[in-house]
Amino acid sequence: MDASADSHHSTRDKRIKSIVSFCHQLHKQLPGNNGEQALENLTDELESQINATKSYSLKSPGSRRHAQLDSVGTDLWNLCVQIKRQDDGGFSPARSRLLTFARVFSFLILALAQWGDHNTPGDLLRLEKLAIRTGRSCIVDGELKFALTVLQKAAEYNGLLQDLQAKLPNEESDACKRLETEYFALRITLAWKEDRLDVADHVYEKNFSIAAKWLERAFEFVNSQELEQLSREAIELRLAISQALVRAYLNTETTEDFQKAENHVGYVESEIGDKLVVLLLRLELLLSSPAEVFDSNAYASVLRRMMRSLDISESSFNLTIHHIRKLEDKSPALASSVLDEFITSRILPNQQDTWVERAVVLRTQMATMHRETHETMQGLATMFDSVEANLERSLPAAAVLAVQTLIWKRVDASFNQAELDITEKWCHVAMHPALRHSGPANAAKIARKLLVCALQRNNLDDAVEIFHSMSELAKREPMTLYLGYKLALRSGSREMASECLGYISEVSLKDPQYLYACCVDAQEAEDKTCAIEALQHLIQKSEYSSPDVIHLPALLRVVIRLEMSLMNDQCRSDADCELLVDDICQVFEGVITSIQRDPRDEQGKKLFTVEELNWFCKNAYNLGLKNMHIWQLRQSARIFQCCLSIISHYPQDIPAEAAEDLSLRAMFCHFLMATALLALARSEDNIETQLQDYLTMRNHVKGFDAGLEMRLGALDEVSKNDLQTKLSTLLVFDFEGAICLKS
């Protein structure tokens, strides 16, 4: 332990001797008139010594060594002061830098010589004073790195003095406070020089009470002079001190200082009235009050005074808008009212486009951000009235788009919450004449939302009026056409429904979603005629759509069922019945056309499977058989021909039993068609048509005969006799046809 302690003391003594030796050498070289290169070399050497010394820590150098370090440090400091006074500022940059470094070095030596934790308050005051003077010198000469080093030392001494302050006599306590103020001022300056504004703010905030005291003294000093005798600069300084003093009071956050701030603002206001600086201080005063007692009306009143007194400019516009936003955080309704006045009284008369756009968009944002009421929407509409009446040029499209985007968010939100009344009111605001340059797409979107609301309310008169008020271009958009179709269904306008369907079909080449929606709506409205028409449009589109989008056989089945249901419902007269039967025959003929196209899904599988063919074949046959005594003969012939055509498209590999059933069904179709065609031929006056009917009839006789011949061996005796009897009848028909055709 003794050897280790001796080694430590030896190292410490060597360091101290080295420092003392360099101090003596520097003491001799500093006064000399050395050249620039010599000054630079000495400065570099001095910088190295500073960097080494500031890392030393000699808490107990001993009384002899303490005195030695203190002596050489003091001598070097005094020499620097003396040289500076003698040269009277006529230094070269190199010599000035050398003297600054020498002062830093001398301070560090004196700091190194301190007696650890046993320094007296006098020692600490002396060291803090030297640190502050050294720091100031470094800042002036731009040596910010060393300025930070010595000011950190000053902060240490200040902290130690704060702990002792309660025990200090008044004189030393006052000196301590004065040094603390100087330290904070230098620290803020250094932070500003280093572009560390965050540090500057932090230091400033810690020092509000001290700042307030010094600002009070400064104001008292300036105010002690007669105002008439003060220069313009002095008057401006007096006002700047007042601003800083009020802010310092407010930032102490004490009730007493808040009252002082209020009194001081009142005093300044009584002197100079509604000057901007006074109004801003009044606003700051109001903002500093607790949130629960914030006086929104007073804040709005000050803003109105500010609007009246200010000359409108870019900076005053921004300032006013900034404080309106502050008021919005406390009272949105009052903020909106103040902004309305600002727009009407100051912005619109100026006709500055940029300001108008920004203010109108902000006003819309304020109206749409908070809970909407009738007054909110009415207030916004009234503001648009002012814009429309007083703005020489219309609002540009970009501003209108921003406004309508904000409004549309409220439209969507209220509609999603089923608040139709609020939705409609927002839509009417969005359609204000001041927003006429919104573009056709936006205008159509808003009109459609109004149309949807009217339909949901089942207010058909309003819906019709809205639809007809839209532009022709907007009416031709798919969504508008779909809404028009819904309106036509509810109002019972088949003509309008058919027209809308036609246009929807034209624009739905690849995406049939609107046609599907029309089908669903028609069925929900139980309007079978409209549903059939919509389905027929879908069927027509099947050629252009993916099988995954439109499953053609399913659509055809639905149409046939609806047609059959409609026939059962509406066959009250022969004319009605004939048209409906023609439609059914046409659908089955369309089935044949679709089967011939052989549509397949994405995996290559046939859409018209055997099961699908069975359904269409059986329904065509049963429908014709059931209604043969009701339908016209030519219509019956058409439906049986459809059945025969479907049978011809069955695959060859179906089971034998199914094939036999189909063969028998085909024979009956041939028989029934031959019978019908004979009757038609006998009653036909047109010779050409009559001959064609006879020719077709003879072909069906051949078909029946061929079928019977193929099945004859498989028939039981009863069936064989029945079919042969039928063939005998048909052969008579065939003979008649041959005579008429002269065959």
XYZ file of C-alpha atoms in Angstrom:
743
model
C 0.000 0.000 0.000
C 2.870 2.418 0.969
C 4.695 1.728 -2.299
C 1.525 2.329 -4.304
C 0.801 5.576 -2.497
C 4.387 6.767 -3.033
C 4.076 5.987 -6.763
C 0.813 7.947 -6.971
C 2.315 10.966 -5.189
C 5.351 10.790 -7.430
C 3.194 10.886 -10.593
C 1.168 13.771 -9.172
C 4.295 15.749 -8.283
C 5.716 15.249 -11.780
C 2.514 16.601 -13.321
C 2.532 19.638 -11.063
C 6.204 20.325 -11.782
C 5.513 20.040 -15.513
C 2.631 22.528 -15.275
C 4.661 24.979 -13.162
C 7.616 24.707 -15.532
C 5.445 25.396 -18.588
C 3.845 28.362 -16.800
C 7.252 29.939 -16.189
C 8.219 29.365 -19.817
C 4.923 30.837 -21.051
C 5.302 33.803 -18.715
C 8.537 34.692 -20.504
C 7.230 34.142 -24.048
C 3.847 35.867 -23.895
C 5.047 39.513 -23.726
C 7.418 39.087 -26.681
C 6.699 40.291 -30.209
C 6.935 36.904 -31.877
C 6.229 36.254 -35.520
C 3.033 34.654 -36.758
C 4.590 31.192 -37.096
C 6.059 31.341 -33.604
C 2.669 32.412 -32.222
C 0.962 29.510 -33.941
C 3.536 27.033 -32.629
C 3.172 28.361 -29.094
C -0.624 28.240 -29.389
C -0.517 24.600 -30.517
C 1.728 23.722 -27.584
C -0.557 25.617 -25.233
C -3.612 23.768 -26.607
C -1.938 20.446 -25.883
C -1.232 21.570 -22.308
C -4.886 22.655 -21.901
C -6.208 19.305 -23.111
C -3.885 17.481 -20.730
C -4.600 19.739 -17.748
C -8.394 19.669 -17.999
C -8.297 15.879 -17.560
C -6.206 16.076 -14.346
C -7.866 15.693 -10.970
C -5.801 16.684 -7.894
C -8.288 16.766 -5.070
C -5.614 17.116 -2.370
C -2.392 18.469 -3.862
C -1.129 19.466 -0.416
C -0.738 22.955 0.962
C 2.678 23.590 -0.612
C 1.638 22.360 -4.045
C -1.706 24.208 -3.768
C 0.029 27.458 -3.095
C 2.493 26.814 -5.929
C -0.249 26.107 -8.496
C -2.357 29.005 -7.273
C 0.612 31.348 -7.505
C 1.670 30.458 -11.059
C -1.977 30.390 -12.227
C -2.668 33.819 -10.738
C 0.532 35.281 -12.212
C -0.330 33.954 -15.658
C -3.902 35.284 -15.424
C -2.727 38.739 -14.366
C -0.162 38.768 -17.175
C -2.887 38.045 -19.730
C -5.009 40.886 -18.341
C -2.040 43.245 -18.372
C -1.065 42.426 -21.995
C -4.647 42.868 -23.114
C -4.829 46.313 -21.525
C -1.470 47.415 -22.908
C -2.196 46.334 -26.458
C -5.613 48.014 -26.268
C -7.187 45.542 -28.713
C -4.595 45.939 -31.448
C -3.958 42.201 -31.694
C -3.430 40.082 -34.684
C -5.853 37.129 -34.840
C -3.010 34.737 -33.954
C -1.970 36.745 -30.871
C -5.585 37.194 -29.755
C -6.096 33.423 -29.987
C -2.882 32.804 -27.999
C -4.023 35.128 -25.189
C -7.447 33.422 -25.056
C -5.761 30.028 -24.752
C -3.408 31.401 -22.086
C -6.376 32.654 -20.073
C -8.094 29.243 -20.363
C -4.862 27.538 -19.226
C -4.411 29.869 -16.266
C -8.023 29.287 -15.182
C -7.606 25.504 -15.371
C -4.469 25.735 -13.216
C -6.384 27.739 -10.613
C -9.248 25.213 -10.786
C -6.729 22.388 -10.336
C -5.334 24.119 -7.255
C -8.677 24.152 -5.424
C -8.884 22.403 -2.042
C -11.411 19.686 -3.000
C -14.585 19.893 -0.928
C -12.957 22.250 1.589
C -13.091 25.422 -0.541
C -14.522 28.459 1.177
C -17.435 30.431 -0.364
C -14.910 33.129 -1.195
C -12.801 30.626 -3.160
C -15.842 29.388 -5.057
C -17.017 32.923 -5.885
C -13.546 33.787 -7.149
C -13.361 30.636 -9.326
C -16.884 31.124 -10.751
C -16.077 34.756 -11.562
C -12.881 33.695 -13.370
C -14.745 30.903 -15.201
C -17.377 33.371 -16.425
C -14.770 35.890 -17.585
C -12.826 33.137 -19.349
C -15.986 31.763 -20.936
C -16.976 35.213 -22.197
C -13.514 35.682 -23.731
C -13.742 32.288 -25.481
C -17.206 33.074 -26.908
C -16.041 36.455 -28.206
C -13.026 34.863 -29.912
C -15.077 31.947 -31.282
C -13.370 29.245 -29.182
C -16.657 27.523 -28.371
C -15.129 24.205 -27.346
C -13.108 25.792 -24.539
C -16.037 28.084 -23.682
C -18.124 24.990 -22.943
C -15.291 23.525 -20.817
C -14.947 26.555 -18.537
C -18.721 27.180 -18.316
C -19.199 23.601 -17.148
C -16.759 24.454 -14.358
C -18.794 27.591 -13.624
C -21.913 25.416 -13.349
C -20.122 23.188 -10.803
C -19.135 26.174 -8.651
C -22.625 27.639 -8.942
C -24.113 24.365 -7.738
C -21.801 24.297 -4.720
C -22.677 27.908 -3.904
C -26.429 27.181 -4.149
C -25.990 24.599 -1.382
C -24.285 27.227 0.781
C -26.447 30.223 -0.144
C -28.669 30.125 2.936
C -25.575 30.512 5.175
C -23.914 33.281 3.127
C -23.873 36.898 4.255
C -25.966 39.283 2.139
C -23.016 40.628 0.164
C -21.812 37.176 -0.887
C -25.409 36.000 -1.527
C -25.991 38.951 -3.883
C -22.704 38.224 -5.649
C -23.724 34.592 -6.004
C -27.060 35.549 -7.654
C -25.341 38.036 -9.945
C -22.828 35.435 -11.074
C -25.617 32.891 -11.622
C -27.404 35.355 -13.903
C -24.219 36.022 -15.850
C -23.618 32.287 -16.174
C -27.091 31.667 -17.582
C -26.724 34.552 -20.039
C -23.404 33.162 -21.307
C -24.766 29.616 -21.477
C -27.718 30.764 -23.610
C -25.344 32.724 -25.863
C -23.089 29.704 -26.269
C -26.052 27.439 -27.085
C -27.191 29.945 -29.716
C -23.693 30.126 -31.191
C -23.601 26.317 -31.348
C -27.063 26.277 -32.972
C -28.355 24.338 -29.948
C -31.608 26.222 -29.446
C -33.019 23.362 -27.381
C -30.284 23.946 -24.814
C -30.871 27.697 -24.918
C -34.587 27.207 -24.226
C -33.830 24.802 -21.373
C -31.427 27.206 -19.695
C -33.783 30.129 -20.216
C -36.725 28.313 -18.697
C -34.702 27.500 -15.573
C -34.009 31.177 -15.075
C -37.390 32.929 -15.370
C -37.448 34.263 -11.814
C -34.005 35.787 -12.153
C -34.915 37.133 -15.591
C -38.020 38.776 -14.188
C -36.019 40.589 -11.503
C -33.464 41.921 -13.960
C -36.144 42.898 -16.462
C -38.014 44.752 -13.711
C -34.834 46.706 -12.967
C -34.295 47.387 -16.660
C -37.867 48.640 -17.087
C -37.628 50.821 -13.975
C -34.409 52.352 -15.268
C -35.781 53.123 -18.736
C -39.127 54.238 -17.311
C -37.431 56.682 -14.942
C -36.669 58.854 -17.962
C -39.187 61.257 -19.440
C -40.838 59.590 -22.485
C -40.376 62.779 -24.522
C -36.634 62.588 -23.936
C -36.302 58.954 -25.061
C -35.038 58.196 -28.538
C -36.981 55.953 -30.887
C -34.556 53.105 -30.126
C -35.046 53.607 -26.392
C -38.831 53.520 -26.756
C -38.566 50.284 -28.754
C -36.224 48.892 -26.081
C -38.752 49.823 -23.388
C -41.468 47.916 -25.274
C -39.192 44.901 -25.828
C -38.389 44.840 -22.109
C -42.127 44.907 -21.351
C -42.718 41.920 -23.625
C -39.883 39.938 -22.070
C -41.005 40.887 -18.562
C -44.589 39.696 -19.119
C -43.352 36.400 -20.547
C -40.952 35.933 -17.652
C -43.803 36.552 -15.185
C -46.019 34.048 -16.955
C -43.347 31.381 -17.110
C -42.745 31.411 -13.373
C -46.269 29.946 -13.149
C -47.100 31.567 -9.826
C -50.355 33.348 -9.001
C -48.507 36.448 -7.829
C -46.484 36.780 -11.031
C -49.564 36.093 -13.174
C -51.234 39.071 -11.508
C -48.086 41.139 -12.098
C -48.185 40.172 -15.783
C -51.839 41.196 -16.027
C -51.160 44.515 -14.331
C -48.190 45.238 -16.560
C -50.158 44.457 -19.743
C -52.928 46.753 -18.506
C -50.374 49.493 -17.837
C -48.840 49.223 -21.325
C -52.299 49.015 -22.911
C -53.371 52.219 -21.177
C -50.369 53.962 -22.706
C -50.401 52.776 -26.317
C -53.860 51.231 -26.892
C -54.559 48.507 -29.468
C -51.018 48.087 -30.698
C -50.144 44.630 -31.972
C -47.615 43.991 -29.213
C -50.221 44.753 -26.546
C -52.863 42.562 -28.141
C -50.412 39.685 -28.473
C -49.447 40.032 -24.815
C -53.139 40.062 -23.902
C -53.655 36.842 -25.905
C -50.623 35.250 -24.270
C -51.975 36.250 -20.884
C -55.329 34.620 -21.628
C -53.683 31.448 -22.916
C -51.654 31.166 -19.715
C -54.761 31.009 -17.564
C -55.857 27.513 -16.400
C -57.929 25.593 -18.935
C -60.933 25.394 -16.617
C -61.182 29.212 -16.358
C -60.080 30.092 -19.892
C -62.129 33.058 -21.120
C -62.980 32.200 -24.738
C -65.102 35.315 -25.199
C -62.271 37.570 -24.036
C -59.837 35.810 -26.383
C -62.270 36.260 -29.285
C -62.734 39.911 -28.366
C -58.972 40.542 -28.477
C -58.777 38.778 -31.836
C -61.506 41.028 -33.218
C -59.625 44.106 -31.989
C -56.485 42.766 -33.631
C -58.307 42.197 -36.948
C -59.610 45.778 -36.913
C -56.274 47.380 -36.082
C -53.926 45.382 -38.301
C -52.953 46.238 -41.833
C -53.573 43.036 -43.766
C -50.359 41.407 -45.002
C -48.916 37.926 -45.312
C -47.474 38.062 -41.794
C -50.606 39.534 -40.182
C -52.776 36.997 -42.029
C -50.649 34.127 -40.712
C -50.626 35.597 -37.215
C -54.409 35.967 -37.092
C -54.992 32.475 -38.457
C -52.544 31.081 -35.876
C -54.513 32.599 -32.997
C -57.859 31.582 -34.468
C -56.555 28.013 -34.426
C -55.584 28.510 -30.776
C -59.134 29.641 -30.024
C -60.518 26.641 -31.925
C -58.867 24.320 -29.391
C -60.902 26.017 -26.653
C -64.150 26.997 -28.401
C -64.712 25.797 -32.002
C -67.946 27.768 -32.398
C -66.349 31.064 -31.357
C -63.306 30.395 -33.541
C -65.587 29.805 -36.532
C -67.420 33.047 -35.827
C -64.169 35.036 -35.602
C -62.861 33.465 -38.809
C -66.133 34.333 -40.575
C -65.639 37.971 -39.556
C -62.011 37.863 -40.685
C -63.027 36.492 -44.086
C -65.877 38.970 -44.550
C -64.305 42.145 -43.188
C -60.634 41.828 -44.129
C -59.868 39.004 -46.564
C -62.627 39.324 -49.169
C -62.247 43.112 -49.582
C -58.537 42.529 -50.277
C -59.300 40.008 -53.095
C -56.017 38.167 -52.435
C -56.662 34.715 -53.920
C -54.191 32.812 -51.749
C -55.610 34.196 -48.513
C -59.189 33.563 -49.597
C -58.413 29.948 -50.505
C -56.562 29.226 -47.264
C -59.221 30.864 -45.107
C -62.128 29.119 -46.865
C -60.452 25.718 -46.620
C -59.654 26.308 -42.940
C -63.237 27.408 -42.254
C -64.506 24.214 -43.902
C -62.052 22.118 -41.923
C -63.234 23.703 -38.675
C -66.870 23.012 -39.574
C -66.224 19.385 -40.503
C -63.885 18.431 -37.660
C -66.332 18.976 -34.828
C -69.781 17.631 -34.008
C -72.132 18.897 -36.686
C -75.315 20.771 -35.893
C -77.760 22.665 -38.064
C -76.007 25.879 -37.000
C -72.604 24.466 -38.050
C -73.764 23.709 -41.581
C -75.795 26.897 -41.865
C -72.802 28.959 -40.727
C -70.591 27.376 -43.371
C -73.224 27.971 -46.048
C -73.517 31.621 -44.968
C -69.747 32.006 -45.299
C -69.988 30.602 -48.844
C -72.765 33.145 -49.529
C -70.325 35.923 -48.615
C -67.623 34.442 -50.821
C -70.036 34.114 -53.754
C -71.321 37.691 -53.320
C -68.005 39.480 -52.757
C -65.252 37.531 -54.519
C -64.610 38.954 -57.976
C -63.202 35.683 -59.277
C -64.602 32.242 -58.596
C -62.811 29.958 -56.165
C -60.245 27.944 -58.142
C -60.757 24.235 -58.712
C -57.957 23.200 -56.320
C -59.538 25.051 -53.393
C -63.005 23.762 -54.254
C -61.664 20.216 -54.415
C -60.076 20.591 -50.963
C -63.342 21.955 -49.547
C -65.462 19.213 -51.079
C -63.038 16.510 -49.940
C -63.507 17.698 -46.354
C -67.288 17.896 -46.733
C -67.455 14.491 -48.415
C -65.847 12.876 -45.368
C -68.730 14.221 -43.269
C -71.239 13.082 -45.908
C -69.849 9.548 -45.782
C -69.660 9.484 -41.994
C -73.236 10.680 -41.456
C -74.597 8.394 -44.192
C -72.859 5.377 -42.660
C -74.557 6.222 -39.379
C -77.935 6.404 -41.165
C -78.226 10.144 -40.409
C -79.956 10.932 -43.705
C -81.075 14.434 -42.729
C -77.518 15.522 -41.875
C -76.187 13.778 -44.990
C -78.571 15.730 -47.216
C -77.687 19.032 -45.563
C -73.975 18.454 -46.070
C -74.643 17.568 -49.710
C -76.544 20.825 -50.203
C -73.623 22.745 -48.688
C -71.254 20.954 -51.070
C -73.448 22.023 -54.010
C -73.266 25.733 -53.085
C -72.807 28.039 -56.112
C -69.488 29.245 -54.652
C -68.177 25.717 -55.262
C -69.342 25.531 -58.864
C -65.869 24.633 -60.150
C -65.905 21.258 -58.429
C -65.965 19.435 -61.763
C -68.673 17.203 -63.229
C -67.463 14.065 -61.436
C -67.796 15.632 -57.965
C -71.136 17.235 -58.804
C -72.465 13.869 -59.996
C -71.174 12.112 -56.869
C -72.962 14.556 -54.572
C -76.195 14.404 -56.589
C -76.112 10.601 -56.455
C -75.757 10.689 -52.666
C -78.843 12.924 -52.483
C -80.652 10.488 -54.776
C -79.706 7.553 -52.534
C -81.000 9.424 -49.474
C -84.299 10.192 -51.227
C -84.673 6.533 -52.239
C -83.941 5.356 -48.704
C -86.608 7.720 -47.411
C -88.880 6.473 -50.233
C -89.400 10.112 -51.169
C -89.988 9.422 -54.857
C -90.939 12.983 -55.861
C -87.626 14.347 -54.568
C -85.759 11.443 -56.137
C -87.305 12.121 -59.565
C -86.461 15.824 -59.274
C -82.834 15.072 -58.315
C -82.426 12.569 -61.141
C -83.778 14.939 -63.788
C -81.645 17.822 -62.455
C -78.434 15.927 -63.221
C -76.490 16.551 -66.398
C -76.908 14.156 -69.292
C -73.301 13.056 -68.860
C -73.880 12.256 -65.182
C -77.101 10.376 -66.021
C -75.136 8.074 -68.303
C -72.724 6.958 -65.591
C -73.352 3.327 -64.495
C -74.014 4.169 -60.841
C -76.489 6.908 -61.781
C -78.241 4.599 -64.238
C -78.537 1.938 -61.558
C -80.086 4.433 -59.127
C -82.391 5.579 -61.926
C -83.440 1.959 -62.436
C -84.244 1.598 -58.719
C -86.271 4.801 -58.934
C -88.135 3.507 -62.000
C -89.003 0.250 -60.214
C -90.402 2.077 -57.211
C -92.338 4.596 -59.250
C -93.659 1.923 -61.613
C -92.136 3.450 -64.728
C -91.413 0.470 -66.972
C -90.298 2.730 -69.800
C -87.664 4.450 -67.626
C -86.542 1.104 -66.206
C -86.094 -0.320 -69.698
C -84.184 2.757 -70.854
C -81.822 2.627 -67.856
C -81.263 -1.096 -68.392
C -80.356 -0.513 -72.013
C -77.718 2.077 -71.097
C -76.368 -0.065 -68.242
C -76.013 -2.966 -70.639
C -74.051 -0.777 -73.057
C -71.493 0.237 -70.430
C -71.260 -3.184 -68.762
C -69.356 -5.123 -71.395
C -66.864 -6.685 -68.988
C -68.328 -6.072 -65.546
C -71.984 -7.110 -65.156
C -72.267 -6.101 -61.488
C -74.855 -3.389 -62.161
C -76.951 -5.739 -64.297
C -76.875 -8.303 -61.496
C -77.926 -5.601 -59.048
C -80.800 -4.636 -61.334
C -81.940 -8.273 -61.423
C -81.911 -8.461 -57.638
C -83.771 -5.152 -57.248
C -86.429 -6.165 -59.754
C -87.038 -9.442 -57.971
C -87.168 -7.704 -54.583
C -89.741 -5.329 -56.083
C -91.604 -8.433 -57.370
C -91.590 -6.962 -60.853
C -91.155 -10.089 -62.952
C -91.241 -8.239 -66.264
C -88.339 -5.984 -65.287
C -86.463 -8.910 -63.762
C -86.816 -10.888 -67.004
C -85.574 -7.939 -69.043
C -82.557 -7.479 -66.776
C -81.764 -11.190 -66.966
C -82.024 -11.119 -70.733
C -79.453 -8.312 -70.840
C -77.207 -10.422 -68.643
C -77.627 -13.392 -70.958
C -76.648 -11.222 -73.915
C -73.489 -10.203 -72.050
C -72.555 -13.817 -71.310
C -70.693 -14.056 -74.608
C -68.291 -11.336 -73.424
C -67.945 -12.352 -69.773
C -66.054 -15.064 -67.964
C -68.151 -18.164 -67.062
C -67.094 -17.548 -63.466
C -68.853 -14.175 -63.617
C -72.012 -15.255 -65.463
C -73.249 -18.874 -65.259
C -75.381 -18.934 -68.384
C -77.485 -22.077 -67.769
C -78.521 -20.783 -64.351
C -79.613 -17.450 -65.796
C -81.629 -19.158 -68.525
C -83.376 -21.353 -65.983
C -84.305 -18.325 -63.869
C -85.690 -16.501 -66.927
C -87.784 -19.495 -67.970
C -89.225 -19.884 -64.473
C -90.087 -16.183 -64.344
C -91.669 -16.313 -67.816
C -93.776 -19.330 -66.823
C -94.816 -17.639 -63.577
C -95.666 -14.461 -65.447
C -97.716 -16.455 -67.964
C -99.717 -18.041 -65.165
C -100.283 -14.608 -63.580
C -101.139 -12.510 -66.636
C -102.809 -14.714 -69.275
C -106.106 -12.860 -68.984
C -106.532 -12.323 -72.732
C -105.433 -14.094 -75.908
C -103.218 -11.138 -76.865
C -101.378 -11.103 -73.526
C -100.970 -14.863 -73.653
C -99.632 -14.857 -77.217
C -96.907 -12.324 -76.403
C -95.814 -14.189 -73.286
C -95.701 -17.530 -75.102
C -93.630 -15.954 -77.870
C -91.201 -14.726 -75.206
C -90.939 -18.218 -73.699
C -90.316 -19.777 -77.105
C -87.699 -17.140 -77.784
C -85.892 -17.953 -74.526
C -85.805 -21.673 -75.376
C -84.530 -20.837 -78.866
C -81.838 -18.787 -77.161
C -80.968 -21.865 -75.101
C -80.364 -23.765 -78.361
C -78.068 -21.002 -79.631
C -76.129 -21.022 -76.368
C -75.758 -24.823 -76.406
C -74.422 -24.640 -79.952
C -71.704 -22.210 -78.812
C -70.553 -24.915 -76.381
C -69.451 -22.560 -73.548
C -66.956 -23.952 -71.040
C -65.578 -22.926 -67.654
C -61.937 -22.109 -66.885
C -61.186 -25.820 -66.394
C -62.555 -26.589 -69.875
C -65.687 -28.319 -68.636
C -68.997 -27.840 -70.475
C -71.458 -25.463 -68.856
C -74.389 -27.299 -70.432
C -73.921 -30.629 -68.698
C -76.263 -33.597 -69.144
C -78.132 -32.448 -66.044
C -78.634 -28.982 -67.566
C -79.773 -30.496 -70.897
C -82.240 -32.706 -69.011
C -83.790 -29.686 -67.299
C -84.258 -27.678 -70.486
C -85.418 -30.700 -72.514
C -88.041 -31.837 -70.004
C -89.373 -28.322 -69.373
C -89.696 -27.570 -73.073
C -91.555 -30.863 -73.673
C -93.806 -30.577 -70.627
C -94.583 -26.947 -71.331
C -95.615 -27.713 -74.907
C -97.638 -30.750 -73.913
C -99.436 -28.984 -71.082
C -100.413 -25.937 -73.131
C -101.082 -27.470 -76.531
C -104.808 -26.903 -76.180
C -104.195 -23.255 -75.146
C -101.300 -22.050 -77.256
C -101.464 -21.380 -80.937
C -100.357 -24.333 -83.048
C -97.318 -22.586 -84.430
C -96.145 -21.733 -80.895
C -96.540 -25.367 -79.883
C -94.515 -26.392 -82.913
C -91.762 -23.955 -81.886
C -91.467 -25.314 -78.343
C -91.408 -28.970 -79.550
C -88.756 -28.050 -82.106
C -86.682 -26.636 -79.234
C -87.061 -29.926 -77.406
C -85.877 -31.856 -80.480
C -82.875 -29.541 -80.911
C -81.845 -30.020 -77.283
C -82.121 -33.821 -77.662
C -79.774 -33.656 -80.653
C -77.022 -32.129 -78.451
C -76.843 -34.926 -75.880
C -73.485 -36.732 -75.848
C -73.311 -40.192 -77.416
C -72.144 -41.941 -74.241
C -75.233 -41.426 -72.083
C -76.711 -44.548 -70.442
C -78.934 -46.779 -72.636
C -82.039 -46.187 -70.541
C -81.668 -42.425 -70.826
C -81.067 -42.750 -74.559
C -84.288 -44.792 -74.962
C -86.283 -42.189 -73.035
C -84.916 -39.432 -75.236
C -85.671 -41.394 -78.373
C -89.280 -41.931 -77.290
C -89.631 -38.209 -76.360
C -88.302 -37.254 -79.789
C -90.875 -39.525 -81.501
C -93.710 -37.850 -79.596
C -92.326 -34.429 -80.544
C -92.284 -35.489 -84.213
C -95.864 -36.779 -83.948
C -97.200 -33.659 -82.229
C -95.398 -31.319 -84.593
C -96.608 -33.216 -87.654
C -100.173 -33.002 -86.366
C -99.859 -29.281 -85.632
C -98.230 -28.488 -88.969
C -100.925 -30.403 -90.899
C -103.610 -28.330 -89.215
C -101.681 -25.139 -89.964
C -101.192 -26.102 -93.604
C -104.875 -26.869 -94.107
C -105.887 -23.467 -92.727
C -103.146 -21.402 -94.351
C -104.173 -19.067 -97.185
C -100.624 -18.200 -98.205
C -99.614 -20.919 -100.663
C -95.893 -20.566 -100.003
C -96.341 -20.895 -96.248
C -98.789 -23.745 -96.730
C -96.348 -25.694 -98.874
C -93.533 -25.084 -96.382
C -95.714 -26.396 -93.560
C -96.517 -29.539 -95.558
C -92.821 -30.063 -96.310
C -91.831 -29.676 -92.666
C -94.697 -31.953 -91.632
C -93.448 -34.721 -93.973
C -89.932 -34.410 -92.449
C -91.368 -35.004 -88.987
C -93.272 -38.034 -90.296
C -89.935 -39.392 -91.529
C -88.402 -38.637 -88.149
C -91.155 -40.546 -86.360
C -90.877 -43.449 -88.771
C -87.092 -43.669 -88.358
C -87.389 -43.585 -84.604
C -90.013 -46.309 -84.565
C -87.991 -48.525 -86.836
C -84.946 -48.161 -84.571
C -86.936 -48.961 -81.409
C -89.363 -51.550 -82.770
C -87.480 -54.563 -81.433
C -87.312 -53.152 -77.896
C -90.986 -52.206 -77.510
C -93.632 -54.197 -75.676
C -96.744 -55.206 -77.595
C -98.963 -52.401 -76.285
C -96.470 -49.656 -77.023
C -95.722 -51.162 -80.435
C -99.408 -51.167 -81.389
C -99.874 -47.587 -80.146
C -96.928 -46.263 -82.068
C -97.810 -48.147 -85.219
C -101.315 -46.686 -85.035
C -99.774 -43.227 -84.752
C -97.531 -43.990 -87.716
C -100.556 -45.048 -89.750
C -102.166 -41.696 -89.009
C -98.981 -39.878 -89.928
C -98.699 -41.777 -93.208
C -102.122 -40.470 -94.155
C -100.871 -36.952 -93.349
C -97.780 -37.667 -95.393
C -99.851 -38.771 -98.360
C -101.836 -35.529 -98.197
C -98.628 -33.574 -98.061
C -97.188 -35.450 -101.015
C -100.251 -34.688 -103.128
C -100.168 -30.985 -102.207
C -96.469 -30.794 -102.880
C -96.932 -32.854 -106.060
C -94.165 -35.149 -104.936
